[in-house]
mmCIF file of C-alpha atoms and ligand atoms in Angstrom:
data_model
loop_
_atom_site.group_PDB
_atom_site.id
_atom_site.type_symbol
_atom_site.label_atom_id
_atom_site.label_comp_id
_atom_site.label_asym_id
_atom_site.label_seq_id
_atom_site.Cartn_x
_atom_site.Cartn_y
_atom_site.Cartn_z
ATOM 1 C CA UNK R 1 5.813 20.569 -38.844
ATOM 2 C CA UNK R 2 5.238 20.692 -35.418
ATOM 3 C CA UNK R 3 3.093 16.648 -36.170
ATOM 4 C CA UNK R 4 5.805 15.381 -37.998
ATOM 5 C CA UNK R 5 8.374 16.045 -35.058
ATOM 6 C CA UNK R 6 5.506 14.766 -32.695
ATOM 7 C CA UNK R 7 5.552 11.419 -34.679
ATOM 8 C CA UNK R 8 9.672 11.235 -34.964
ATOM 9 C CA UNK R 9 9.536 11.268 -31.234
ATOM 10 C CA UNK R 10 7.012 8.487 -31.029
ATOM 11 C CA UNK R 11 8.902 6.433 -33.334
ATOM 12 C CA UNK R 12 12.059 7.003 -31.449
ATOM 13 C CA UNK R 13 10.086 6.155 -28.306
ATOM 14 C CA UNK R 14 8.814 2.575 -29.180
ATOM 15 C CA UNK R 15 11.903 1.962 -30.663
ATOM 16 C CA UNK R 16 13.890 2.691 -27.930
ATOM 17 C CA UNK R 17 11.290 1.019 -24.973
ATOM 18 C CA UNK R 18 11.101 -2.766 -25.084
ATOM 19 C CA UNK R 19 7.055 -1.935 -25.333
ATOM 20 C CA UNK R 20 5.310 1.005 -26.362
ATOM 21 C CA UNK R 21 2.829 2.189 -25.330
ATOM 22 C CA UNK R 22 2.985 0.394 -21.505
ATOM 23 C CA UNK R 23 1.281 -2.956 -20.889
ATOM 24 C CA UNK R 24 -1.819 -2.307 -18.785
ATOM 25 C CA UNK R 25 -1.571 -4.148 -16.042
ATOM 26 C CA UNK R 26 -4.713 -6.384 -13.871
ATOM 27 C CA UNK R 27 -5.310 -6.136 -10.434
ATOM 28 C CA UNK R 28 -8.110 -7.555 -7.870
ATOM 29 C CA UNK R 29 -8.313 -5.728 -5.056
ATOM 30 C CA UNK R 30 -10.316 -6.441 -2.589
ATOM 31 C CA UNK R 31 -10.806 -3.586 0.087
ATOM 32 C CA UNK R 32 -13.910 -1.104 1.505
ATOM 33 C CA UNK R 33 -15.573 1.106 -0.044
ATOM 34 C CA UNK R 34 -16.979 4.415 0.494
ATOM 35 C CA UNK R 35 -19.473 6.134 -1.356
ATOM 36 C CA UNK R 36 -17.654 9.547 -0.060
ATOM 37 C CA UNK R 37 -14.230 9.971 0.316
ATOM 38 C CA UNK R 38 -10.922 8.135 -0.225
ATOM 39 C CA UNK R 39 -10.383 5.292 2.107
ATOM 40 C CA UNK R 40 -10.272 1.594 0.628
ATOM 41 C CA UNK R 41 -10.591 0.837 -2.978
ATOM 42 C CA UNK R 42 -11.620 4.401 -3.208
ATOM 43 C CA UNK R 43 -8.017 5.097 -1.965
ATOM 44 C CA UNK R 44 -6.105 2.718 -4.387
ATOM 45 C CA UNK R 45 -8.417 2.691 -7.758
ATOM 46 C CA UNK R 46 -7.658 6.368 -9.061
ATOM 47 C CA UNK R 47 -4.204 6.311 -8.581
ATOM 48 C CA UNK R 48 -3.923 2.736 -9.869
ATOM 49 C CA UNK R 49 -5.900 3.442 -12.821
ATOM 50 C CA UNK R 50 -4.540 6.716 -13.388
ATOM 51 C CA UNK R 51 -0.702 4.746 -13.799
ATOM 52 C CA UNK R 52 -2.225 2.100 -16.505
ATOM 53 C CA UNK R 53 -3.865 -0.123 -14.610
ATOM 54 C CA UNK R 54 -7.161 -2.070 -14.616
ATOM 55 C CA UNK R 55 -8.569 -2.169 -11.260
ATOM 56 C CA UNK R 56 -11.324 -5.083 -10.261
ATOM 57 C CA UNK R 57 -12.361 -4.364 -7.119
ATOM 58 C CA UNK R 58 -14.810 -6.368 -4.676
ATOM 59 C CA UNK R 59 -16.164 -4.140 -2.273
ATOM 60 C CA UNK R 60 -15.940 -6.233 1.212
ATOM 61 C CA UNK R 61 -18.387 -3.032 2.931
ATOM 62 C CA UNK R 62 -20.253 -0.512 1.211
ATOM 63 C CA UNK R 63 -20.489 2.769 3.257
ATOM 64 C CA UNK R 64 -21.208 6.087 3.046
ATOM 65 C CA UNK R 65 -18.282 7.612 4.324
ATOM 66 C CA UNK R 66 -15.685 5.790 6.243
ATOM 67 C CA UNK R 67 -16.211 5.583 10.244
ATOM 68 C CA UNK R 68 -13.957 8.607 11.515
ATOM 69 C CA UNK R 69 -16.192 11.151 10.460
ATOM 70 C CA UNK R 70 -18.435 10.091 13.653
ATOM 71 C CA UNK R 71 -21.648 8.410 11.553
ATOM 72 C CA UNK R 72 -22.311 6.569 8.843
ATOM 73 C CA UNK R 73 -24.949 3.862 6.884
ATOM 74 C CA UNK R 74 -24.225 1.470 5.388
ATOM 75 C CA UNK R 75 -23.477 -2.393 5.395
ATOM 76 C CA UNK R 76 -20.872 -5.324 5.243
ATOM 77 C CA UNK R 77 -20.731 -7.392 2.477
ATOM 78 C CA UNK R 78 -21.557 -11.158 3.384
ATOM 79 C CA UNK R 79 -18.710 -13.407 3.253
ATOM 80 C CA UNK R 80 -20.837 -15.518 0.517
ATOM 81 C CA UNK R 81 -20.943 -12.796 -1.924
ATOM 82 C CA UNK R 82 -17.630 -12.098 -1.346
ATOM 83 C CA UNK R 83 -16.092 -15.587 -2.731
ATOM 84 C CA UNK R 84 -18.983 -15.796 -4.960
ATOM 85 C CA UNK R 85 -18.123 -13.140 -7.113
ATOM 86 C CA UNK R 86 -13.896 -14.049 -6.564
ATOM 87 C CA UNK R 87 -14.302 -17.481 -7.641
ATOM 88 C CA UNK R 88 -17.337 -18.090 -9.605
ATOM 89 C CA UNK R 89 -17.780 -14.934 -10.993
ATOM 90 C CA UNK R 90 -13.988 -13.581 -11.518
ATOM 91 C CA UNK R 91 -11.399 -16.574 -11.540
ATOM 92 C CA UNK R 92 -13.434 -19.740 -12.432
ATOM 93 C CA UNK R 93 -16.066 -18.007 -14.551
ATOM 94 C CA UNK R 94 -13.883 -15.180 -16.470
ATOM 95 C CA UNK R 95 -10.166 -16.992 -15.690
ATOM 96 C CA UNK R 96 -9.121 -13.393 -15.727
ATOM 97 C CA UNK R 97 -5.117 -13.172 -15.694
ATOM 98 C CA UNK R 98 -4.322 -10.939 -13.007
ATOM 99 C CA UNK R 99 -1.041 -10.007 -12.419
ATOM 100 C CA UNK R 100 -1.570 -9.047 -8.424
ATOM 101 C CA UNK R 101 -4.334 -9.513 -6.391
ATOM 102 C CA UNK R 102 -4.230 -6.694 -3.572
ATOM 103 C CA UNK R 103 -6.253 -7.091 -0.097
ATOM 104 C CA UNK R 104 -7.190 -4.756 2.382
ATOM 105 C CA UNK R 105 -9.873 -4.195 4.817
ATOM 106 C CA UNK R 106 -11.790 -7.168 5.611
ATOM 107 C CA UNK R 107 -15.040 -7.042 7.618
ATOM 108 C CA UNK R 108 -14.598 -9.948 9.753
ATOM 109 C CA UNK R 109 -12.400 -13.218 10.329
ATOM 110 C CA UNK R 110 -14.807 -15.720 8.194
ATOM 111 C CA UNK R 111 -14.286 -13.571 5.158
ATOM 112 C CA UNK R 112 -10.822 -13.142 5.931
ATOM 113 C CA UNK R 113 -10.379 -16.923 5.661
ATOM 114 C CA UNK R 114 -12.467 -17.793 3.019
ATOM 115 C CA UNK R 115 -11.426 -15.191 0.682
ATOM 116 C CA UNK R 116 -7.623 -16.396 1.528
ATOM 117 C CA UNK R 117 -8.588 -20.025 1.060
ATOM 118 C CA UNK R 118 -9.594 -18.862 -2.320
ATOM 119 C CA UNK R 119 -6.902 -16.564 -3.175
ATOM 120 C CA UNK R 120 -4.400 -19.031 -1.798
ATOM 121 C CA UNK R 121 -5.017 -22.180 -4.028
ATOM 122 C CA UNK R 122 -5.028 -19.221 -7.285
ATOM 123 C CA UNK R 123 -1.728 -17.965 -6.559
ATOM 124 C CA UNK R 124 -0.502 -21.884 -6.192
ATOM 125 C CA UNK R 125 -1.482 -22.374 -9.612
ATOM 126 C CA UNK R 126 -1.039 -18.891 -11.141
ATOM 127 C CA UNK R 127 2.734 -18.837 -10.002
ATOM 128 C CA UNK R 128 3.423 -15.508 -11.325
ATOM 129 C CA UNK R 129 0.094 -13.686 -9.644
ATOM 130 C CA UNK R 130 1.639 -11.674 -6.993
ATOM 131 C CA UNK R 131 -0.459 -11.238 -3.330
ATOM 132 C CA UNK R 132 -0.156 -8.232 -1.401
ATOM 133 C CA UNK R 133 -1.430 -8.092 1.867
ATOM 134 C CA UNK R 134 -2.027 -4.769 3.680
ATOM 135 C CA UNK R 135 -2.510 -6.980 7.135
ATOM 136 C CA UNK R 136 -5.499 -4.277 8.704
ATOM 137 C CA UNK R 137 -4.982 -4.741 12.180
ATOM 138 C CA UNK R 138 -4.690 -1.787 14.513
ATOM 139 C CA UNK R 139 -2.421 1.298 15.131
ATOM 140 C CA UNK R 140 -0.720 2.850 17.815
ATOM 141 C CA UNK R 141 -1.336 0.505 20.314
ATOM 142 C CA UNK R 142 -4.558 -0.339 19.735
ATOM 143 C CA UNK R 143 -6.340 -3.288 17.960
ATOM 144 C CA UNK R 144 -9.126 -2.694 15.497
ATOM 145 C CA UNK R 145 -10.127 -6.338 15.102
ATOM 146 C CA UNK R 146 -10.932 -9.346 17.214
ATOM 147 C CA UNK R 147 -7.811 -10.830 18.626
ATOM 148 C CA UNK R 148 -7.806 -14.009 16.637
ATOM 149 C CA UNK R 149 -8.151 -12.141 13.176
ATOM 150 C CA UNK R 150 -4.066 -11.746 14.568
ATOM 151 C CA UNK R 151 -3.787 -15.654 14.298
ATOM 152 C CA UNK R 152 -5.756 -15.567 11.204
ATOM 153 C CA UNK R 153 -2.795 -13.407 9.333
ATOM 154 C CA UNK R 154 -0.183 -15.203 10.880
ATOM 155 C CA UNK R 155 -1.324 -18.823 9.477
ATOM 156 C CA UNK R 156 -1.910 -16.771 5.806
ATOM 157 C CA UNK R 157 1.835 -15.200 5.638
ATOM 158 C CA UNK R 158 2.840 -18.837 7.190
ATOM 159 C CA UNK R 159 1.495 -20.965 4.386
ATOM 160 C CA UNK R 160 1.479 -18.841 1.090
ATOM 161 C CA UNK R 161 3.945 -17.171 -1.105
ATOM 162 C CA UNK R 162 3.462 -13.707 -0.105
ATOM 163 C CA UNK R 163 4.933 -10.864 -2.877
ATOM 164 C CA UNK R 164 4.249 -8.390 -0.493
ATOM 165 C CA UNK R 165 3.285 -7.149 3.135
ATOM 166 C CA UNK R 166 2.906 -3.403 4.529
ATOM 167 C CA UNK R 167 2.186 -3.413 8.406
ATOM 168 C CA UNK R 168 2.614 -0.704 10.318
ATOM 169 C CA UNK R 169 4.678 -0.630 13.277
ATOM 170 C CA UNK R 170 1.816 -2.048 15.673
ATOM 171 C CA UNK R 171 0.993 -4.492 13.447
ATOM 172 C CA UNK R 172 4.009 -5.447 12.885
ATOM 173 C CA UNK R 173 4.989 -6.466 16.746
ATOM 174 C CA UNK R 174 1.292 -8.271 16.849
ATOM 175 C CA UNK R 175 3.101 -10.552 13.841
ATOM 176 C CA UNK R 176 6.018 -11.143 15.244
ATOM 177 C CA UNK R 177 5.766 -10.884 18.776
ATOM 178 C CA UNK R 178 8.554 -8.244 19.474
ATOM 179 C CA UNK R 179 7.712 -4.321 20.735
ATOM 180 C CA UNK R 180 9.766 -1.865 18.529
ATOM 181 C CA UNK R 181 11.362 0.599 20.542
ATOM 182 C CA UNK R 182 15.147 1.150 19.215
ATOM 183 C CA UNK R 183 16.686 0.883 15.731
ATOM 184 C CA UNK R 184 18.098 -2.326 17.758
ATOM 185 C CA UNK R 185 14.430 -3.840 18.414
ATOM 186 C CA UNK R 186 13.318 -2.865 14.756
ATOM 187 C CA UNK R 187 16.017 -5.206 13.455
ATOM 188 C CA UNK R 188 14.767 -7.838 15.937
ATOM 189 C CA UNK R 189 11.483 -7.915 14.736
ATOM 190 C CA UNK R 190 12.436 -8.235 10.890
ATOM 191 C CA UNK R 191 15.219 -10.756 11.619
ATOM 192 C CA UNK R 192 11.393 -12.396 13.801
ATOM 193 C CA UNK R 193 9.558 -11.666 10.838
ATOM 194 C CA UNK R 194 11.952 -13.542 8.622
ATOM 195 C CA UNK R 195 11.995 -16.700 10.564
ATOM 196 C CA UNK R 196 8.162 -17.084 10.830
ATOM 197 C CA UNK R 197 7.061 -16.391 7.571
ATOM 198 C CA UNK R 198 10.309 -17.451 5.034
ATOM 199 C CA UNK R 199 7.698 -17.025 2.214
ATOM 200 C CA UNK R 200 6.915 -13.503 2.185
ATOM 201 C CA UNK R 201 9.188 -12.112 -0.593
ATOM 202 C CA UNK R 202 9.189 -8.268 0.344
ATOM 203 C CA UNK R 203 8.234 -6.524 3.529
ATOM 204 C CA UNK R 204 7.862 -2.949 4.380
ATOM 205 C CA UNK R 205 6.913 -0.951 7.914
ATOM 206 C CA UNK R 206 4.804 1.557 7.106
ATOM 207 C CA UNK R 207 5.651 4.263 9.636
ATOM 208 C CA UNK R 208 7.514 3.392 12.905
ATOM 209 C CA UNK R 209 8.265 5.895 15.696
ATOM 210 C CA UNK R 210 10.717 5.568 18.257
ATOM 211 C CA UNK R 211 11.975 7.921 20.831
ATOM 212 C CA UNK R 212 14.599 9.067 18.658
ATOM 213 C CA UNK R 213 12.499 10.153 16.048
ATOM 214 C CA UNK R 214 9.593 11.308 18.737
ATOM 215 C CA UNK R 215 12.370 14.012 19.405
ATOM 216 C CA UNK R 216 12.848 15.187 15.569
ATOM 217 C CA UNK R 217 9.412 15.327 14.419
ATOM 218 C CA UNK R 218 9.841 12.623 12.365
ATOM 219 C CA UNK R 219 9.061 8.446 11.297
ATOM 220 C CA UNK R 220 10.980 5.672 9.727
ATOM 221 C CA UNK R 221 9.982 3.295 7.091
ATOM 222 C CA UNK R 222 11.759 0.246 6.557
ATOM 223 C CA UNK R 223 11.994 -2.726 4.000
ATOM 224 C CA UNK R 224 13.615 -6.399 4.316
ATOM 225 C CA UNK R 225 13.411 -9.016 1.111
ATOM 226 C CA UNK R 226 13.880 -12.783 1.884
ATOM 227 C CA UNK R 227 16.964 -12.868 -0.164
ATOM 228 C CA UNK R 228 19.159 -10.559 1.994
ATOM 229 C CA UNK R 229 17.728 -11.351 5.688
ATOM 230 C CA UNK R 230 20.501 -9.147 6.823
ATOM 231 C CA UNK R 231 20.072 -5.807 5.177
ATOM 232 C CA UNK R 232 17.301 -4.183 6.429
ATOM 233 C CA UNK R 233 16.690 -0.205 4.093
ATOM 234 C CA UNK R 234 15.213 2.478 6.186
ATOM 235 C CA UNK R 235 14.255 6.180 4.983
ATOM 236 C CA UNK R 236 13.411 9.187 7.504
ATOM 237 C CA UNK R 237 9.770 10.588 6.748
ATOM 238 C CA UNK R 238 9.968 13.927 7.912
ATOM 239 C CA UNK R 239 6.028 13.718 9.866
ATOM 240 C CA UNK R 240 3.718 16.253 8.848
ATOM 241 C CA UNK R 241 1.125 17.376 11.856
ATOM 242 C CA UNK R 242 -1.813 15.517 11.013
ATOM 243 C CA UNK R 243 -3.476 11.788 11.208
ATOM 244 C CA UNK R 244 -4.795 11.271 7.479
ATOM 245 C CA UNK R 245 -7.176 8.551 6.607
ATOM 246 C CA UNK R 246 -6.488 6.605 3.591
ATOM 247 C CA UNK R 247 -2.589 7.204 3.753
ATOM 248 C CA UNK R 248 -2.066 3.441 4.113
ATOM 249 C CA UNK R 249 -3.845 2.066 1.062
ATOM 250 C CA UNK R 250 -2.992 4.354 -0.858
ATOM 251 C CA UNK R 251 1.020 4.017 0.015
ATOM 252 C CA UNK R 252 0.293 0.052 -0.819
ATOM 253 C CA UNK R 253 -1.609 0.465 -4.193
ATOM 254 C CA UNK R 254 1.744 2.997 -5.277
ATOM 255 C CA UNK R 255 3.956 0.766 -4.117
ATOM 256 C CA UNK R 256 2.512 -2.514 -6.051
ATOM 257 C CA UNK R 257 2.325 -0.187 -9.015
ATOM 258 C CA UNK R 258 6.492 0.697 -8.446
ATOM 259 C CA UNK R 259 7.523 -3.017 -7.992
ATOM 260 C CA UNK R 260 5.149 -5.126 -11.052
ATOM 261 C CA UNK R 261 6.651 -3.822 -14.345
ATOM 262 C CA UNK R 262 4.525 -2.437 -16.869
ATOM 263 C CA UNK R 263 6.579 -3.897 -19.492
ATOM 264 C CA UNK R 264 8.806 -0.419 -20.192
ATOM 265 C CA UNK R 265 11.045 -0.669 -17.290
ATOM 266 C CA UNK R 266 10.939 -5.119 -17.821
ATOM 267 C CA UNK R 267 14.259 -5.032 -18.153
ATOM 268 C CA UNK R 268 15.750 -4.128 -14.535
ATOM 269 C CA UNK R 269 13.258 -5.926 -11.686
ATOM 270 C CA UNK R 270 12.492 -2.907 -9.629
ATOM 271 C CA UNK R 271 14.210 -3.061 -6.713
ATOM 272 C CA UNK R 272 12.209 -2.560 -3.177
ATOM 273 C CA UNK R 273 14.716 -0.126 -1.448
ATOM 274 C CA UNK R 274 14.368 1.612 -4.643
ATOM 275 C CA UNK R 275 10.576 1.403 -5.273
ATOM 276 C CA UNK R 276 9.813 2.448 -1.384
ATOM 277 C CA UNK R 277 11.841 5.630 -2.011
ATOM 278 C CA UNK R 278 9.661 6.689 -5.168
ATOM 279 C CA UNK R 279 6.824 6.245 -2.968
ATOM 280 C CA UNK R 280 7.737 8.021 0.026
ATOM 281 C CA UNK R 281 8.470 10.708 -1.921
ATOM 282 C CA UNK R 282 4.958 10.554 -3.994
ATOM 283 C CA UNK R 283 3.426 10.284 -0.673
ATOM 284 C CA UNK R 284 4.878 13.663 1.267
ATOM 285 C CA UNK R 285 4.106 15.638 -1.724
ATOM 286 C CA UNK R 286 0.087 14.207 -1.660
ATOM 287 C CA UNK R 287 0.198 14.135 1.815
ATOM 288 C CA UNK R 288 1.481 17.698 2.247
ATOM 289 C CA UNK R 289 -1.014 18.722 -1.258
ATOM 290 C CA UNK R 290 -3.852 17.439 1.136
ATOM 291 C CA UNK R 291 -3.004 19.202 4.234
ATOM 292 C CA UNK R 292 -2.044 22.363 2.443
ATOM 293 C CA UNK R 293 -5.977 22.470 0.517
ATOM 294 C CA UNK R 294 -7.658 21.227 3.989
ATOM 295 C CA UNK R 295 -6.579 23.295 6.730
ATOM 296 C CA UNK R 296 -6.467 27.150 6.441
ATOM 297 C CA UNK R 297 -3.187 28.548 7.092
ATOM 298 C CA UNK R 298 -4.106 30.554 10.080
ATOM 299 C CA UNK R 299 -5.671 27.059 11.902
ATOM 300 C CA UNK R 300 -2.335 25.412 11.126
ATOM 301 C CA UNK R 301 -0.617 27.568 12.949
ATOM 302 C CA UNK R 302 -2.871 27.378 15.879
ATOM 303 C CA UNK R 303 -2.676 23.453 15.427
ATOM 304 C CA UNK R 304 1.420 23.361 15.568
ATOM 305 C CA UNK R 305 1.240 21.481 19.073
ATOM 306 C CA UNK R 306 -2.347 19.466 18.419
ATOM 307 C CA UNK R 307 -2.535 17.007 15.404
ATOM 308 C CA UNK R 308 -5.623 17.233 13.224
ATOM 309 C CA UNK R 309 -7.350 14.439 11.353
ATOM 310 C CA UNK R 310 -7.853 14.754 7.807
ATOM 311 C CA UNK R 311 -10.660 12.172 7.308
ATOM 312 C CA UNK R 312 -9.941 12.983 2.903
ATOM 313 C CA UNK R 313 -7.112 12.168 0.787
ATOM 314 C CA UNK R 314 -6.833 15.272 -1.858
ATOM 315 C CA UNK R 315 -6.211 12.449 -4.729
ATOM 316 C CA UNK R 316 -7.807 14.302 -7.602
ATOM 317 C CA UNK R 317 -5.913 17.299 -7.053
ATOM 318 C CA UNK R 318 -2.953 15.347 -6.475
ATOM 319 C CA UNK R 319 -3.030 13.957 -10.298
ATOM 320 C CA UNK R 320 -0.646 15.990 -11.574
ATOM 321 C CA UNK R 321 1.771 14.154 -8.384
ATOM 322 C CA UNK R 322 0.983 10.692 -9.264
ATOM 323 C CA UNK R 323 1.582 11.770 -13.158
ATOM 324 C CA UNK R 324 5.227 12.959 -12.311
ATOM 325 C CA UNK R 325 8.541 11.395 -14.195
ATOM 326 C CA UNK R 326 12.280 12.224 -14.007
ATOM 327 C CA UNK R 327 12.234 12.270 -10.159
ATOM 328 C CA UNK R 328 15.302 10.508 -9.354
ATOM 329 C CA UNK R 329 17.281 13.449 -8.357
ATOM 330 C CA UNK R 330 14.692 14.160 -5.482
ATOM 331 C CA UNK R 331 14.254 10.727 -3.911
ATOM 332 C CA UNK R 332 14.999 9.977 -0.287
ATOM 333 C CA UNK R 333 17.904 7.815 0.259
ATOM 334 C CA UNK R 334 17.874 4.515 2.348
ATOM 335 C CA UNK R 335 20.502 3.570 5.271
ATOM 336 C CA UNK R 336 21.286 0.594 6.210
ATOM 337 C CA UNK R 337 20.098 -0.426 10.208
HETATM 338 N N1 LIG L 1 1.531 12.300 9.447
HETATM 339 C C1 LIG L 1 2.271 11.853 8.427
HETATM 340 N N2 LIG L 1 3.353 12.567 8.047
HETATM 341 C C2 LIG L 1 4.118 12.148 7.020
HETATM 342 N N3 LIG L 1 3.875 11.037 6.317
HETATM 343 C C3 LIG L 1 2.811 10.281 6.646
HETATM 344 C C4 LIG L 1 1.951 10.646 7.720
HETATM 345 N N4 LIG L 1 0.975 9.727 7.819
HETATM 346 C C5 LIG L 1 1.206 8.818 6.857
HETATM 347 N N5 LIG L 1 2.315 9.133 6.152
HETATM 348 C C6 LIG L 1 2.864 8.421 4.985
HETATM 349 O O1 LIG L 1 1.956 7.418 4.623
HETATM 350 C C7 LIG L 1 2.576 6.133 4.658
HETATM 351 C C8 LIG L 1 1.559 5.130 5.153
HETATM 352 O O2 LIG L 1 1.502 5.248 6.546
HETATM 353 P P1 LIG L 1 0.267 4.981 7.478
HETATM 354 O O3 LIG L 1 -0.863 5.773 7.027
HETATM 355 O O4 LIG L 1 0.772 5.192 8.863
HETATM 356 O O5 LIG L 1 0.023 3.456 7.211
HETATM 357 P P2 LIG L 1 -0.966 2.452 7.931
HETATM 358 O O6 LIG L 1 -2.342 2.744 7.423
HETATM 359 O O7 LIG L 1 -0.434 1.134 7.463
HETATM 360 O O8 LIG L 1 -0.858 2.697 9.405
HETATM 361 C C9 LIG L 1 3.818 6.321 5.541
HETATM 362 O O9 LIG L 1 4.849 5.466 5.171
HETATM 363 C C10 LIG L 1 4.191 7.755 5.259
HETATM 364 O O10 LIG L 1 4.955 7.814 4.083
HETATM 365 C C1 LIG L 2 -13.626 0.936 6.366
HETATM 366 C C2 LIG L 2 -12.260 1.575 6.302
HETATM 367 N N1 LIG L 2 -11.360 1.150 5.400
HETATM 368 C C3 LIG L 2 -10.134 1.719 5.339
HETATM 369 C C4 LIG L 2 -9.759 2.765 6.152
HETATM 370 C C5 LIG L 2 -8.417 3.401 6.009
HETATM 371 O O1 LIG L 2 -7.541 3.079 7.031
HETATM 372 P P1 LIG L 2 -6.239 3.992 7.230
HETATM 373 O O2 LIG L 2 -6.696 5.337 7.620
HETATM 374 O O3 LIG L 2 -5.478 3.250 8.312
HETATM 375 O O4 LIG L 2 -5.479 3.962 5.938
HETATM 376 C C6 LIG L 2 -10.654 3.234 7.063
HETATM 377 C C7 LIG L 2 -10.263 4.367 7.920
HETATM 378 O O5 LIG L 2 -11.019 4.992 8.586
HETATM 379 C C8 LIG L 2 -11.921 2.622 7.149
HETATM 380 O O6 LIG L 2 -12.798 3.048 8.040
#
């Protein structure tokens, strides 16, 4: 009995959903790796994978463990292998079909460029491939990469169609040239943002702090689409006490998975405002999952006025998190700067 009511729900499903099950979707993603931890494509295959996806990923360094934890071995992959394996091996040689091609972390400015050139000319003939690019330049103040890997992004946002960009604050003021420091100023810079690069289809800040939020303990994300210049969505994060590594690719691999459809929700275009919520939310309840299983209670009360680092994301025990549905009642809402 209790089969037969199993199957009447199945057939009520895929009659009901455009397509049933939901289409697996194809993504390159070209990030690090680590052989320990969750930084990367480490960061952004499980939970990609785990939501119906099939993740190619190209490895642009091979590590141990990522550099915060104070050593490491490892190596860079060489720019050569790099676009060998994109173009000869993936898009000439297989043709796959992807439907986004994610990247990340790059090791330095050559394979920056070359893996863009490459990417680039795809995208121009695979209109419908969508490029996300998690620019990796710095944070809080302080720049990570050579100065003219800054140049470097600016030319590839210039003279692509972008689906999709997720600075953070920092990086964002090294792309448009404006220091955020008021709701006013954060405006400035998207209104910046929208002049320079008209061909980047949806932006989102990360995390931004300004001295309003300083004094409530918490951060702002924001989102801007070229359509609507003028409306600029941003959601209080209320901050949790603690510097995690990982937190930004794996907040850009759920949103990618929120905005391409998977062929059940096809028939409304997920909206950005709307997608950025879901993930905000997915991300405090990981974030706080990771803090809660890495620092005993008793230091995290000693910590309240320190912030730890948490060099590893939690993302196995967070699968039940990145498996939840029906969450609409809980999601943040947006207001409109
Ligand atoms: N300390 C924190 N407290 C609460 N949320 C955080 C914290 N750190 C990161 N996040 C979440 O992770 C997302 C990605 O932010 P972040 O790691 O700052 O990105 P990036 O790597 O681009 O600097 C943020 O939008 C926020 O939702
Ligand atoms: C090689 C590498 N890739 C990615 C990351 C993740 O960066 P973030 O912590 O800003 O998400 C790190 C962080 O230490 C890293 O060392």
């Amino acid at each position: 009995m209790a089969t037969r009511n199993n199957t009447t729900t199945l057939q009520q499903e895929q009659t009901k959903d455009k397509q049933y099950p939901p289409r697996t979707r194809n993504v390159l993603s070209v990030q690090s790796h680590v052989v320990h931890g969750y930084v990367g494509n480490k960061a952004a295959t499980f939970p990609l994978q785990f939501r119906g996806w099939n993740v190619d990923t190209v490895n642009t360094v091979e590590y141990s463990n990522h550099p915060g934890y104070g050593s490491f071995a490892g190596y860079k992959s060489s720019s050569d292998t790099i676009t060998t394996i994109i173009e000869k091996g993936l898009l000439s040689g297989l043709e796959i079909a992807y439907d986004s091609i994610l990247i990340g972390y790059m090791s330095n400015i050559e394979t920056l460029t070359k893996v863009s050139t490459i990417i680039g000319s795809y995208c121009k003939k695979n209109k419908n491939v969508r490029w996300i690019i998690d620019p990796v330049l710095g944070d809080e103040g302080k720049l990570y990469v050579p100065s003219e890997t800054v140049n470097e992004y600016k030319n590839i946002l210039k003279h692509n169609n972008i689906f999709l960009t997720t600075p953070n604050q920092f990086e964002m003021e090294l792309l448009t040239g404006v220091q955020i420091d008021s709701l006013e100023t954060l405006r400035l810079s998207f209104k910046k943002f929208h002049e320079l690069y008209p061909n980047v289809k949806n932006i989102v800040i990360t995390s931004i702090e300004i001295s309003e939020t300083k004094e409530t303990g918490t951060m702002l994300s924001a989102c801007s689409i070229t359509e609507e210049i003028e409306t600029i969505n941003c959601f209080t994060v209320p901050k949790i006490n603690a510097k995690f590594n990982g937190s930004g690719d794996l907040f850009t691999a759920l949103l990618m998975d929120s905005l391409i459809p998977n062929g059940i929700n096809d028939t409304s275009v997920p909206n950005l405002a709307a997608s950025l919520s879901k993930v905000l939310y997915l991300m405090d309840k990981i974030l706080r999952k990771t803090y809660q299983l890495s620092v005993p209670s008793e230091t995290s009360m000693q910590m309240e006025h320190n912030i730890i680092n948490i060099k590893d994301l939690k993302l196995i025990e967070s699968r039940d998190i990145l498996a939840l549905g029906n969450i609409d009642d809980h999601l943040p809402k947006s207001y409109l700067i």
